[in-house]
Short mmCIF file of C-alpha atoms in Angstrom, two decimals:
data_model
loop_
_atom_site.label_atom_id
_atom_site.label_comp_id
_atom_site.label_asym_id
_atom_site.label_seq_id
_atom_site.Cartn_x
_atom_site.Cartn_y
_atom_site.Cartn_z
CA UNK A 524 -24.83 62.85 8.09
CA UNK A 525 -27.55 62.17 5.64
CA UNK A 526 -29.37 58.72 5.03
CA UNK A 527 -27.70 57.80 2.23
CA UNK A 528 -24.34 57.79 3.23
CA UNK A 529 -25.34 56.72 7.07
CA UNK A 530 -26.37 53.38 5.26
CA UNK A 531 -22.54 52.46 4.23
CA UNK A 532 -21.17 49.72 6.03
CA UNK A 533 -18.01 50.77 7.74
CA UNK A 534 -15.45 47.71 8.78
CA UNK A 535 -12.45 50.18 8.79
CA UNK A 536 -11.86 53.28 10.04
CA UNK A 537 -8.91 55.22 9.38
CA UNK A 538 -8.81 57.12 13.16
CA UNK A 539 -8.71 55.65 16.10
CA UNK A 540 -11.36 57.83 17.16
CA UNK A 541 -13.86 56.71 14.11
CA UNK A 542 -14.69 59.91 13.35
CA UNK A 543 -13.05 59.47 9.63
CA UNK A 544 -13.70 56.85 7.05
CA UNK A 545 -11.08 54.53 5.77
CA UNK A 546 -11.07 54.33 1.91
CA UNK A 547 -13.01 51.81 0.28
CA UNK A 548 -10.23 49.70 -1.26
CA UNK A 549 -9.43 49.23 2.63
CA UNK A 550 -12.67 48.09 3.61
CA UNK A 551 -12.87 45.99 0.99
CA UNK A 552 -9.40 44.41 1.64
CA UNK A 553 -10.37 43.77 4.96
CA UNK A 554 -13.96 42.44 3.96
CA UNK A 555 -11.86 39.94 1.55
CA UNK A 556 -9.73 38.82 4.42
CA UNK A 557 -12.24 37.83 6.68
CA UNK A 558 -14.03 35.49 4.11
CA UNK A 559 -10.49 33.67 2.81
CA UNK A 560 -9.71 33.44 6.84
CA UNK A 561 -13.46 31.93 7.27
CA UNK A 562 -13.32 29.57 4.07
CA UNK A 563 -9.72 28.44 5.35
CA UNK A 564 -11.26 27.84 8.84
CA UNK A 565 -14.34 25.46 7.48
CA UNK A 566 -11.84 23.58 5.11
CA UNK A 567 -9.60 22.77 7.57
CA UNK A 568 -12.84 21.48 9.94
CA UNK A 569 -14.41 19.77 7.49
CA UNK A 570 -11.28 18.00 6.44
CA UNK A 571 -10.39 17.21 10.12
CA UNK A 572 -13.59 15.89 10.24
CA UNK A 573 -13.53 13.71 7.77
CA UNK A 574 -9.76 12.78 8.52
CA UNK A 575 -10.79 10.98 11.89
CA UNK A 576 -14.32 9.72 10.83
CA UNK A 577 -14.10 6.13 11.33
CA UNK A 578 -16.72 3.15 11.09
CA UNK A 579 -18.13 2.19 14.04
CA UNK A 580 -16.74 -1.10 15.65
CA UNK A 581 -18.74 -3.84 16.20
CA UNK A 582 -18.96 -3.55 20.34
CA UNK A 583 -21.79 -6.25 21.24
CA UNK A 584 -23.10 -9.71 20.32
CA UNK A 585 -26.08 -8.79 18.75
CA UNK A 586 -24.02 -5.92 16.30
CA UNK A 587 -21.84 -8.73 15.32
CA UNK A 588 -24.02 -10.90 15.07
CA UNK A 589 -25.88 -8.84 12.12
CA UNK A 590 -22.98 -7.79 10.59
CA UNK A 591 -21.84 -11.46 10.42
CA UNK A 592 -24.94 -12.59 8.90
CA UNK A 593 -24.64 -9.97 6.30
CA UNK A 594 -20.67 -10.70 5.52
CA UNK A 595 -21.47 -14.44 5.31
CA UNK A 596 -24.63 -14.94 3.49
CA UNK A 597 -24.18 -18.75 3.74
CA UNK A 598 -23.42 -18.99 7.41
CA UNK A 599 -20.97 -18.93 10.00
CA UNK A 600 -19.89 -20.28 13.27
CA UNK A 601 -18.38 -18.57 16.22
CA UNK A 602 -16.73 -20.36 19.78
CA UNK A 603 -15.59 -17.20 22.23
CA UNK A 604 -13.33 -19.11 25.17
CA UNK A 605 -12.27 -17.03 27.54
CA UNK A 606 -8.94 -17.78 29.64
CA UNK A 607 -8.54 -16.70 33.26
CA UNK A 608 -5.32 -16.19 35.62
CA UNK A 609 -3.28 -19.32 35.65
CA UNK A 610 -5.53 -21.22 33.40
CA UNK A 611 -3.50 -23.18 31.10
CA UNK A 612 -3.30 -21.86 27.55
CA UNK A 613 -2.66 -22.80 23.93
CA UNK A 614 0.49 -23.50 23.20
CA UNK A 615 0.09 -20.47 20.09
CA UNK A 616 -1.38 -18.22 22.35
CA UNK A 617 0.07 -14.85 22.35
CA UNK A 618 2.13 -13.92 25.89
CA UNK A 619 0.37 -11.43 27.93
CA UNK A 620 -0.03 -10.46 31.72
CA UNK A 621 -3.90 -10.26 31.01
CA UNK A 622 -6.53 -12.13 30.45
CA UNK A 623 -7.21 -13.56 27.23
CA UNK A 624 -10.31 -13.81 25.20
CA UNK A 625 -9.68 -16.43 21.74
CA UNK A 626 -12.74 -16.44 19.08
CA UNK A 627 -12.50 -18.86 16.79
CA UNK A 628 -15.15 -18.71 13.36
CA UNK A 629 -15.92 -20.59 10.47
CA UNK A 630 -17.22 -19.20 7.21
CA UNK A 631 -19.65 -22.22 5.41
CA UNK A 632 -20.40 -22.49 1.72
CA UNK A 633 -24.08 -23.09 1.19
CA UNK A 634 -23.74 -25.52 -1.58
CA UNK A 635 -21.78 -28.40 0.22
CA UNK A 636 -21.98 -27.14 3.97
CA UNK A 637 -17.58 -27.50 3.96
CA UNK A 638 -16.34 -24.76 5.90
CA UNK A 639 -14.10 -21.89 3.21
CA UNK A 640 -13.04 -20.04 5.78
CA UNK A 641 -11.56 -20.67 9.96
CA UNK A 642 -10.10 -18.20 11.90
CA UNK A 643 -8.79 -17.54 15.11
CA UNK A 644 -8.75 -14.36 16.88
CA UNK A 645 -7.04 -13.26 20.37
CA UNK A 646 -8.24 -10.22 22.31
CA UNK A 647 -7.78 -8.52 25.23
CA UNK A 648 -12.09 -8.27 25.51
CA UNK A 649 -14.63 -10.22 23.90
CA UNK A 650 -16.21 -6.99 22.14
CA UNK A 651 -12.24 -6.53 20.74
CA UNK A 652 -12.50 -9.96 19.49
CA UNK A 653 -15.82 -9.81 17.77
CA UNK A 654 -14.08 -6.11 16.21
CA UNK A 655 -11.62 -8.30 15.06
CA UNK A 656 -13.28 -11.26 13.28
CA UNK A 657 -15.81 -8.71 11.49
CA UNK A 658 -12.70 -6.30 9.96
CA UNK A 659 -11.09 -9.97 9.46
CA UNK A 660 -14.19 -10.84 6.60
CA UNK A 661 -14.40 -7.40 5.73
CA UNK A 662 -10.85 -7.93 4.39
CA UNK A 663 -11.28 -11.19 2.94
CA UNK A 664 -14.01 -9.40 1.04
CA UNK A 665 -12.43 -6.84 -0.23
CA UNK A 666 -9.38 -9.37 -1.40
CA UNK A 667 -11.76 -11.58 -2.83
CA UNK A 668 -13.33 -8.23 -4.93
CA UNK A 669 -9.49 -7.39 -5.97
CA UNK A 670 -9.33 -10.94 -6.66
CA UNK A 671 -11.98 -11.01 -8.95
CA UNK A 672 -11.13 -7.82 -10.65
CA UNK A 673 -7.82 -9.11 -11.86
CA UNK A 674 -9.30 -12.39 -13.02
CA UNK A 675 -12.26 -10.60 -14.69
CA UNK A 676 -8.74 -8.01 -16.08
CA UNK A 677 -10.76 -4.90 -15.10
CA UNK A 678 -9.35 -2.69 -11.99
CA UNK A 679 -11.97 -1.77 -8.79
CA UNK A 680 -10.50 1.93 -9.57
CA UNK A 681 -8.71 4.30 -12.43
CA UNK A 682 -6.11 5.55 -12.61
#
């Protein structure tokens, strides 16, 4: 075998022994299956990657605490109580055979100090609760940007 045809790349042979070369169209077939198989392989891991990327919840005080001060440039107020076993409870407290934790928070407006926005949140945990009042301005924001779309007669996306 000379050096010019020992150089060939060889994916295919067409004996099982591999003493005989496979045709080219062959090789090439296979060659062409291997990269649709490989580009099928990173679309479908990119997309699952993507598919269960998901922002990550507030799990401490100090977390929430920043993210708060960001969502509520004017300021905000926050009371965690935090029920035990046979303590008595709210009368709109939700039923359940575990402990609760309730957050309550108050948006203010800056102008007059008059609170725009009170909430109450129940939880299981107090990190669940402060997960909860942060996705709970996060939505008032984006309703307030929807809001303000419509009003302004624009859309926040096209169609």
């Amino acid at each position: 075998m000379s050096a010019a045809t020992g150089g060939v790349l060889v994916l295919a042979s067409g004996v099982q022994g591999g003493d005989a070369r496979a045709p080219g169209y062959e090789t090439l077939l296979i060659a062409l299956a291997i990269a649709v198989l490989t580009a099928a392989c990173v679309w479908i891991a990119i997309y699952l990657r993507r598919r269960y990327r998901r922002p990550r919840p507030v799990g401490d005080e100090w977390q929430a605490l920043a993210v708060m001060g960001e969502l509520c440039p004017d300021g905000w107020q926050a009371q965690i109580t935090v029920y035990g076993w046979g303590s008595p409870m709210p009368d709109d407290a939700p039923r359940s055979r575990a402990m609760l934790v309730e957050l309550e928070w108050k948006q203010f407006d800056d102008e007059a100090g008059e609170v725009v926005v009170a909430r109450r949140a129940w939880a299981s945990s107090i990190g669940e609760a402060l997960r909860r009042m942060v996705e709970d301005r996060q939505t008032d924001i984006a309703l307030e940007q929807i809001e303000q779309a419509a009003q302004d007669g624009g859309a926040l996306w096209s169609d």
